[in-house]
């Protein structure tokens, strides 16, 4: 295992970008702001537009199809641990690190249900729907509620199909949902909403993440997705009013893992253990050292890596969701438990630079 680089939650992460934007709009934030160098890169504005490009790591902005994005990348930030969508979006939605908001991983042990949940779909790992009200899952007040109390309107621009999902209810309590069905509608809705002062608009763009998962980064499908999101950023740079702050970033990066690098943990080693989390950093309730002896991974007890989830004081809301430790897959390898989906080429979740580093984008037009 390469020495893990914990995210910089003190001033160089996605958490701190959210705190910076909240501070500018409301005058206060629960987490540290961006460090002085990074905050100086953001332009002032009466309204803020934050565009989240799912799966667009900092290294991926170097793709030939991402010319506008590349020209707009002024710095890099750390995604929170683990580097996966639900954890990062929960960090945005609360303005808190995972250690405080309690969504510790993509697959999460829910003790009150005695089951591991897929926190994107809110199903069991074998696909059964969970009877669980996600509305109160994250702490209150969240980012949207704090901003509302300060007189700031919040809006998220998302695909219409996400409107009633369990994940939307979890993340956007207190935030207006603006549903769109096409990329053109996404651009128009974001630009129109940005014309009014006193707003925070979060626009979510999923194309790159889907293409990377399904096709990998060396395919025409991925190149097409990169061109789409580059066009989104270019159009928003022109159409969002100049007196608004336009910022772009991502929730994590991506790494391709060919089939021979995807290692399935033997079923015999599931006995007496609960495996969840992510294939790059797999959570284990029980003895993980015995598994590490058989797969390309390092066992790290939870007390040695708690700081990966966030800085002190670590409230660890619902600490019973935490594992006894994690299996950190060796660089270039991805672990599969008995319920894991082995169809995806692109994956993430670990602390390598390719997974952890995300771009900080500001418009250059």
CSV table of C-alpha atoms in Angstrom, one decimal:
chain,number,residue,atom,x,y,z
A,1,UNK,CA,0.0,0.0,0.0
A,2,UNK,CA,1.3,3.4,-0.9
A,3,UNK,CA,1.3,5.8,2.1
A,4,UNK,CA,-2.3,7.2,2.3
A,5,UNK,CA,-2.6,11.0,2.1
A,6,UNK,CA,-5.5,12.0,4.2
A,7,UNK,CA,-7.6,14.8,2.8
A,8,UNK,CA,-6.6,18.4,3.9
A,9,UNK,CA,-9.7,19.4,5.8
A,10,UNK,CA,-8.0,22.5,7.2
A,11,UNK,CA,-8.2,24.7,4.1
A,12,UNK,CA,-7.6,22.7,0.9
A,13,UNK,CA,-10.6,20.4,0.4
A,14,UNK,CA,-14.1,20.3,-0.9
A,15,UNK,CA,-15.3,20.9,2.6
A,16,UNK,CA,-13.4,24.2,2.8
A,17,UNK,CA,-14.8,25.3,-0.6
A,18,UNK,CA,-18.3,24.9,0.8
A,19,UNK,CA,-17.3,26.7,3.9
A,20,UNK,CA,-15.9,29.6,1.9
A,21,UNK,CA,-19.1,29.9,-0.2
A,22,UNK,CA,-21.3,29.8,2.9
A,23,UNK,CA,-19.1,32.4,4.7
A,24,UNK,CA,-19.4,34.7,1.7
A,25,UNK,CA,-23.2,34.4,1.6
A,26,UNK,CA,-24.0,34.2,5.3
A,27,UNK,CA,-21.0,35.6,7.2
A,28,UNK,CA,-20.2,32.4,9.0
A,29,UNK,CA,-19.6,28.7,8.4
A,30,UNK,CA,-19.0,25.7,10.7
A,31,UNK,CA,-15.9,24.5,8.9
A,32,UNK,CA,-12.6,26.3,8.1
A,33,UNK,CA,-12.6,28.4,5.0
A,34,UNK,CA,-10.3,27.9,2.0
A,35,UNK,CA,-6.7,28.9,2.8
A,36,UNK,CA,-5.9,32.5,1.8
A,37,UNK,CA,-4.3,31.5,-1.5
A,38,UNK,CA,-7.2,29.5,-2.7
A,39,UNK,CA,-9.9,31.9,-1.5
A,40,UNK,CA,-8.1,34.7,-3.5
A,41,UNK,CA,-8.8,32.7,-6.7
A,42,UNK,CA,-12.6,33.1,-6.3
A,43,UNK,CA,-14.4,36.2,-7.7
A,44,UNK,CA,-17.0,38.0,-5.6
A,45,UNK,CA,-20.6,37.8,-6.5
A,46,UNK,CA,-24.1,38.5,-5.1
A,47,UNK,CA,-25.2,35.0,-6.1
A,48,UNK,CA,-23.0,31.8,-6.2
A,49,UNK,CA,-23.3,29.0,-8.8
A,50,UNK,CA,-21.5,25.8,-7.8
A,51,UNK,CA,-21.2,23.2,-10.6
A,52,UNK,CA,-20.4,19.7,-9.4
A,53,UNK,CA,-19.1,17.5,-12.3
A,54,UNK,CA,-19.5,13.9,-10.9
A,55,UNK,CA,-16.4,11.9,-11.4
A,56,UNK,CA,-14.2,14.6,-13.0
A,57,UNK,CA,-11.0,14.3,-11.1
A,58,UNK,CA,-8.2,16.9,-11.4
A,59,UNK,CA,-6.1,14.6,-13.6
A,60,UNK,CA,-9.1,14.1,-16.0
A,61,UNK,CA,-9.3,17.8,-16.8
A,62,UNK,CA,-6.1,17.2,-18.8
A,63,UNK,CA,-8.1,15.2,-21.4
A,64,UNK,CA,-7.9,16.7,-24.9
A,65,UNK,CA,-11.7,17.1,-25.0
A,66,UNK,CA,-11.6,19.3,-21.8
A,67,UNK,CA,-9.9,22.4,-23.2
A,68,UNK,CA,-12.3,24.9,-21.6
A,69,UNK,CA,-12.2,23.1,-18.3
A,70,UNK,CA,-8.4,22.8,-18.4
A,71,UNK,CA,-8.1,26.6,-19.0
A,72,UNK,CA,-10.4,27.3,-16.0
A,73,UNK,CA,-8.6,25.0,-13.5
A,74,UNK,CA,-6.9,27.3,-11.1
A,75,UNK,CA,-6.1,24.8,-8.4
A,76,UNK,CA,-6.8,21.4,-7.0
A,77,UNK,CA,-8.7,20.3,-3.9
A,78,UNK,CA,-9.1,17.1,-1.9
A,79,UNK,CA,-12.3,15.2,-1.9
A,80,UNK,CA,-13.3,13.9,1.5
A,81,UNK,CA,-12.8,10.2,2.5
A,82,UNK,CA,-13.9,7.9,1.1
A,83,UNK,CA,-13.7,9.5,-2.3
A,84,UNK,CA,-17.2,8.6,-3.5
A,85,UNK,CA,-20.3,10.5,-4.5
A,86,UNK,CA,-22.6,10.2,-1.5
A,87,UNK,CA,-19.9,11.1,0.9
A,88,UNK,CA,-18.9,14.2,-1.0
A,89,UNK,CA,-22.4,15.3,-1.7
A,90,UNK,CA,-23.3,14.9,2.0
A,91,UNK,CA,-20.2,17.0,2.8
A,92,UNK,CA,-21.6,19.7,0.5
A,93,UNK,CA,-25.1,19.4,1.8
A,94,UNK,CA,-24.0,19.9,5.4
A,95,UNK,CA,-20.8,21.8,5.2
A,96,UNK,CA,-19.3,19.2,7.6
A,97,UNK,CA,-16.7,16.5,7.2
A,98,UNK,CA,-17.9,12.8,7.2
A,99,UNK,CA,-16.8,12.5,10.8
A,100,UNK,CA,-19.5,14.9,11.7
A,101,UNK,CA,-22.3,14.3,9.1
A,102,UNK,CA,-22.2,10.5,9.6
A,103,UNK,CA,-22.4,9.3,6.0
A,104,UNK,CA,-19.1,7.3,6.1
A,105,UNK,CA,-19.2,5.4,2.9
A,106,UNK,CA,-21.1,4.5,-0.3
A,107,UNK,CA,-22.2,1.2,1.3
A,108,UNK,CA,-23.0,1.8,4.9
A,109,UNK,CA,-24.0,-0.3,7.9
A,110,UNK,CA,-27.3,0.8,9.2
A,111,UNK,CA,-27.6,-0.7,12.7
A,112,UNK,CA,-31.2,0.1,13.3
A,113,UNK,CA,-32.0,-2.0,10.2
A,114,UNK,CA,-29.3,-4.6,10.8
A,115,UNK,CA,-28.3,-4.3,7.2
A,116,UNK,CA,-25.8,-2.6,4.8
A,117,UNK,CA,-27.4,0.0,2.6
A,118,UNK,CA,-26.5,1.2,-0.9
A,119,UNK,CA,-26.6,4.9,-0.1
A,120,UNK,CA,-27.2,6.0,-3.7
A,121,UNK,CA,-30.3,3.8,-4.2
A,122,UNK,CA,-31.2,3.1,-0.5
A,123,UNK,CA,-31.6,-0.6,-1.2
A,124,UNK,CA,-29.9,-3.6,0.3
A,125,UNK,CA,-26.8,-4.8,-1.5
A,126,UNK,CA,-28.9,-7.3,-3.3
A,127,UNK,CA,-31.4,-4.8,-4.5
A,128,UNK,CA,-34.3,-4.9,-2.1
A,129,UNK,CA,-35.8,-1.5,-1.3
A,130,UNK,CA,-35.3,-0.3,2.3
A,131,UNK,CA,-38.1,1.1,4.4
A,132,UNK,CA,-36.1,4.0,5.7
A,133,UNK,CA,-36.9,7.8,6.0
A,134,UNK,CA,-33.7,9.4,4.8
A,135,UNK,CA,-35.0,13.0,5.3
A,136,UNK,CA,-33.5,13.2,8.8
A,137,UNK,CA,-30.4,11.2,8.1
A,138,UNK,CA,-28.0,14.1,8.0
A,139,UNK,CA,-27.6,16.6,10.9
A,140,UNK,CA,-29.7,19.7,11.3
A,141,UNK,CA,-29.4,22.5,10.4
A,142,UNK,CA,-27.8,21.5,7.1
A,143,UNK,CA,-26.2,24.0,4.7
A,144,UNK,CA,-29.5,24.9,3.0
A,145,UNK,CA,-31.2,25.5,6.3
A,146,UNK,CA,-28.4,27.7,7.6
A,147,UNK,CA,-28.4,29.7,4.5
A,148,UNK,CA,-32.2,30.1,4.5
A,149,UNK,CA,-31.9,31.4,8.1
A,150,UNK,CA,-29.5,34.0,6.8
A,151,UNK,CA,-31.9,35.1,4.0
A,152,UNK,CA,-30.2,33.2,1.2
A,153,UNK,CA,-32.3,31.1,-1.2
A,154,UNK,CA,-30.9,27.8,-2.2
A,155,UNK,CA,-31.6,25.8,-5.4
A,156,UNK,CA,-30.3,22.6,-6.9
A,157,UNK,CA,-30.5,21.9,-10.6
A,158,UNK,CA,-30.7,18.2,-11.2
A,159,UNK,CA,-32.1,15.6,-13.6
A,160,UNK,CA,-35.9,15.5,-13.1
A,161,UNK,CA,-35.7,11.7,-12.4
A,162,UNK,CA,-33.9,12.4,-9.2
A,163,UNK,CA,-36.6,14.6,-7.7
A,164,UNK,CA,-38.3,12.0,-5.5
A,165,UNK,CA,-35.4,9.7,-4.8
A,166,UNK,CA,-34.3,8.7,-1.3
A,167,UNK,CA,-30.9,10.3,-1.9
A,168,UNK,CA,-32.5,13.6,-2.9
A,169,UNK,CA,-34.5,13.6,0.2
A,170,UNK,CA,-31.4,13.0,2.2
A,171,UNK,CA,-29.2,15.6,0.6
A,172,UNK,CA,-31.6,18.5,-0.3
A,173,UNK,CA,-33.8,19.0,2.8
A,174,UNK,CA,-34.7,22.7,2.7
A,175,UNK,CA,-33.3,23.2,-0.8
A,176,UNK,CA,-35.5,24.0,-3.8
A,177,UNK,CA,-35.3,21.3,-6.5
A,178,UNK,CA,-35.2,22.5,-10.1
A,179,UNK,CA,-35.7,19.4,-12.4
A,180,UNK,CA,-34.3,19.3,-15.9
A,181,UNK,CA,-34.4,16.7,-18.7
A,182,UNK,CA,-31.7,17.8,-21.1
A,183,UNK,CA,-28.3,19.4,-21.0
A,184,UNK,CA,-29.7,22.5,-22.7
A,185,UNK,CA,-32.3,22.8,-19.9
A,186,UNK,CA,-29.7,22.4,-17.3
A,187,UNK,CA,-27.6,25.3,-18.8
A,188,UNK,CA,-30.7,27.6,-19.2
A,189,UNK,CA,-32.1,26.9,-15.8
A,190,UNK,CA,-28.8,27.5,-14.1
A,191,UNK,CA,-28.2,30.8,-16.0
A,192,UNK,CA,-31.7,32.0,-15.4
A,193,UNK,CA,-31.6,31.2,-11.7
A,194,UNK,CA,-28.3,33.0,-11.3
A,195,UNK,CA,-29.8,36.3,-12.5
A,196,UNK,CA,-31.3,37.0,-9.0
A,197,UNK,CA,-29.1,38.1,-6.1
A,198,UNK,CA,-28.8,36.3,-2.8
A,199,UNK,CA,-28.8,32.7,-4.0
A,200,UNK,CA,-26.7,29.6,-3.9
A,201,UNK,CA,-27.3,27.3,-6.9
A,202,UNK,CA,-25.8,23.8,-7.0
A,203,UNK,CA,-25.9,22.3,-10.5
A,204,UNK,CA,-25.1,18.6,-10.8
A,205,UNK,CA,-23.7,17.1,-14.0
A,206,UNK,CA,-23.4,13.3,-14.1
A,207,UNK,CA,-22.0,12.4,-17.6
A,208,UNK,CA,-18.4,11.8,-16.9
A,209,UNK,CA,-19.0,9.5,-13.9
A,210,UNK,CA,-21.3,7.3,-15.8
A,211,UNK,CA,-19.0,7.0,-18.8
A,212,UNK,CA,-16.0,6.3,-16.7
A,213,UNK,CA,-17.8,3.6,-14.7
A,214,UNK,CA,-19.3,1.8,-17.6
A,215,UNK,CA,-16.7,2.3,-20.4
A,216,UNK,CA,-13.5,3.4,-18.9
A,217,UNK,CA,-11.4,6.5,-19.7
A,218,UNK,CA,-9.8,5.2,-22.9
A,219,UNK,CA,-13.0,4.9,-25.0
A,220,UNK,CA,-15.0,7.0,-27.4
A,221,UNK,CA,-17.9,7.1,-25.0
A,222,UNK,CA,-15.8,8.6,-22.3
A,223,UNK,CA,-14.3,11.2,-24.7
A,224,UNK,CA,-17.9,12.1,-25.7
A,225,UNK,CA,-18.9,12.6,-22.1
A,226,UNK,CA,-15.8,14.9,-21.5
A,227,UNK,CA,-16.8,17.0,-24.5
A,228,UNK,CA,-20.4,17.3,-23.1
A,229,UNK,CA,-19.3,18.6,-19.7
A,230,UNK,CA,-16.7,20.9,-21.3
A,231,UNK,CA,-19.5,22.4,-23.4
A,232,UNK,CA,-21.6,22.8,-20.2
A,233,UNK,CA,-18.8,24.7,-18.5
A,234,UNK,CA,-18.2,26.8,-21.6
A,235,UNK,CA,-21.9,27.7,-21.9
A,236,UNK,CA,-22.3,28.5,-18.3
A,237,UNK,CA,-19.2,30.7,-18.4
A,238,UNK,CA,-20.9,32.8,-21.0
A,239,UNK,CA,-24.5,32.7,-19.8
A,240,UNK,CA,-24.2,33.0,-16.0
A,241,UNK,CA,-24.4,36.7,-15.3
A,242,UNK,CA,-21.0,38.3,-14.7
A,243,UNK,CA,-22.0,39.6,-11.3
A,244,UNK,CA,-22.4,36.0,-10.1
A,245,UNK,CA,-19.6,33.8,-8.7
A,246,UNK,CA,-19.3,30.7,-10.9
A,247,UNK,CA,-17.3,27.9,-9.4
A,248,UNK,CA,-16.8,24.3,-10.6
A,249,UNK,CA,-15.5,21.2,-8.9
A,250,UNK,CA,-16.1,17.5,-8.6
A,251,UNK,CA,-16.8,14.8,-5.9
A,252,UNK,CA,-14.0,12.4,-6.8
A,253,UNK,CA,-11.7,11.2,-9.6
A,254,UNK,CA,-11.6,7.9,-11.4
A,255,UNK,CA,-9.2,5.0,-12.0
A,256,UNK,CA,-9.7,2.2,-14.6
A,257,UNK,CA,-9.4,-1.4,-13.2
A,258,UNK,CA,-9.3,-4.1,-15.8
A,259,UNK,CA,-10.9,-7.5,-14.9
A,260,UNK,CA,-7.6,-9.1,-13.9
A,261,UNK,CA,-7.1,-6.3,-11.3
A,262,UNK,CA,-10.6,-6.8,-9.7
A,263,UNK,CA,-10.0,-9.3,-6.8
A,264,UNK,CA,-13.0,-11.1,-5.3
A,265,UNK,CA,-12.7,-12.0,-1.6
A,266,UNK,CA,-13.4,-15.7,-1.1
A,267,UNK,CA,-16.8,-16.4,0.3
A,268,UNK,CA,-15.3,-18.4,3.1
A,269,UNK,CA,-13.8,-15.2,4.5
A,270,UNK,CA,-17.2,-13.5,4.7
A,271,UNK,CA,-18.2,-15.8,7.6
A,272,UNK,CA,-18.4,-13.9,10.9
A,273,UNK,CA,-17.7,-10.5,9.1
A,274,UNK,CA,-19.7,-7.7,7.5
A,275,UNK,CA,-18.0,-6.2,4.4
A,276,UNK,CA,-19.2,-2.9,3.1
A,277,UNK,CA,-17.8,0.5,2.1
A,278,UNK,CA,-16.0,0.5,-1.3
A,279,UNK,CA,-13.8,-1.8,-3.3
A,280,UNK,CA,-10.8,0.6,-3.0
A,281,UNK,CA,-11.1,0.9,0.8
A,282,UNK,CA,-13.3,-1.9,2.0
A,283,UNK,CA,-14.9,-1.7,5.5
A,284,UNK,CA,-14.9,-4.7,7.7
A,285,UNK,CA,-16.7,-5.4,10.9
A,286,UNK,CA,-14.7,-8.3,12.3
A,287,UNK,CA,-11.2,-9.5,11.6
A,288,UNK,CA,-9.9,-7.9,8.5
A,289,UNK,CA,-6.2,-8.9,9.0
A,290,UNK,CA,-7.0,-12.5,7.9
A,291,UNK,CA,-8.5,-11.2,4.6
A,292,UNK,CA,-5.5,-8.9,4.0
A,293,UNK,CA,-3.3,-12.0,4.1
A,294,UNK,CA,-5.0,-13.4,1.0
A,295,UNK,CA,-5.6,-10.3,-1.2
A,296,UNK,CA,-3.6,-7.4,-2.4
A,297,UNK,CA,-4.6,-5.0,0.4
A,298,UNK,CA,-3.4,-3.7,3.7
A,299,UNK,CA,-5.4,-4.0,6.9
A,300,UNK,CA,-5.7,-0.7,8.8
A,301,UNK,CA,-7.5,-0.7,12.2
A,302,UNK,CA,-10.1,2.0,12.6
A,303,UNK,CA,-8.2,3.8,15.3
A,304,UNK,CA,-5.3,4.3,12.9
A,305,UNK,CA,-7.4,6.0,10.2
A,306,UNK,CA,-10.2,7.8,11.9
A,307,UNK,CA,-8.6,11.1,10.8
A,308,UNK,CA,-9.3,10.2,7.2
A,309,UNK,CA,-13.0,11.0,7.8
A,310,UNK,CA,-12.3,14.4,9.2
A,311,UNK,CA,-10.5,16.6,11.7
A,312,UNK,CA,-10.9,16.8,15.5
A,313,UNK,CA,-13.2,17.2,17.3
A,314,UNK,CA,-14.6,14.0,15.7
A,315,UNK,CA,-18.2,13.7,16.8
A,316,UNK,CA,-18.6,10.5,14.7
A,317,UNK,CA,-22.3,10.8,14.6
A,318,UNK,CA,-23.6,7.3,14.9
A,319,UNK,CA,-20.2,5.7,15.5
A,320,UNK,CA,-21.8,2.2,15.3
A,321,UNK,CA,-21.9,2.7,11.5
A,322,UNK,CA,-18.1,2.6,11.5
A,323,UNK,CA,-16.1,-0.6,10.8
A,324,UNK,CA,-13.4,-2.2,12.9
A,325,UNK,CA,-11.0,-1.3,10.2
A,326,UNK,CA,-10.5,-1.1,6.5
A,327,UNK,CA,-8.8,-3.1,3.7
A,328,UNK,CA,-6.9,-0.5,1.6
A,329,UNK,CA,-6.5,-2.1,-1.8
A,330,UNK,CA,-3.0,-1.9,-3.3
A,331,UNK,CA,-2.6,0.7,-6.0
A,332,UNK,CA,-4.1,-0.7,-9.2
A,333,UNK,CA,-6.4,-3.2,-7.5
A,334,UNK,CA,-10.1,-3.2,-6.7
A,335,UNK,CA,-11.7,-5.6,-4.1
A,336,UNK,CA,-15.0,-7.3,-4.5
A,337,UNK,CA,-17.1,-8.9,-1.8
A,338,UNK,CA,-19.9,-11.4,-2.5
A,339,UNK,CA,-22.5,-8.7,-3.4
A,340,UNK,CA,-20.1,-6.4,-5.3
A,341,UNK,CA,-20.9,-5.3,-8.9
A,342,UNK,CA,-18.0,-6.5,-11.1
A,343,UNK,CA,-19.3,-4.9,-14.3
A,344,UNK,CA,-17.7,-1.5,-13.8
A,345,UNK,CA,-14.4,-0.6,-15.3
A,346,UNK,CA,-13.9,2.8,-13.6
A,347,UNK,CA,-13.9,3.0,-9.8
A,348,UNK,CA,-12.9,5.2,-7.0
A,349,UNK,CA,-13.0,5.5,-3.2
A,350,UNK,CA,-9.4,5.4,-2.2
A,351,UNK,CA,-6.8,8.1,-1.3
A,352,UNK,CA,-4.6,8.0,-4.4
A,353,UNK,CA,-4.1,11.4,-6.1
A,354,UNK,CA,-6.2,10.2,-9.1
A,355,UNK,CA,-9.2,9.5,-6.8
A,356,UNK,CA,-8.7,12.2,-4.2
A,357,UNK,CA,-7.8,15.3,-6.1
A,358,UNK,CA,-10.6,17.3,-7.8
A,359,UNK,CA,-10.3,20.6,-9.7
A,360,UNK,CA,-11.1,24.0,-8.6
A,361,UNK,CA,-12.6,25.8,-11.6
A,362,UNK,CA,-13.3,29.5,-12.1
A,363,UNK,CA,-14.5,31.0,-15.3
A,364,UNK,CA,-11.9,32.7,-17.5
A,365,UNK,CA,-14.3,34.4,-19.9
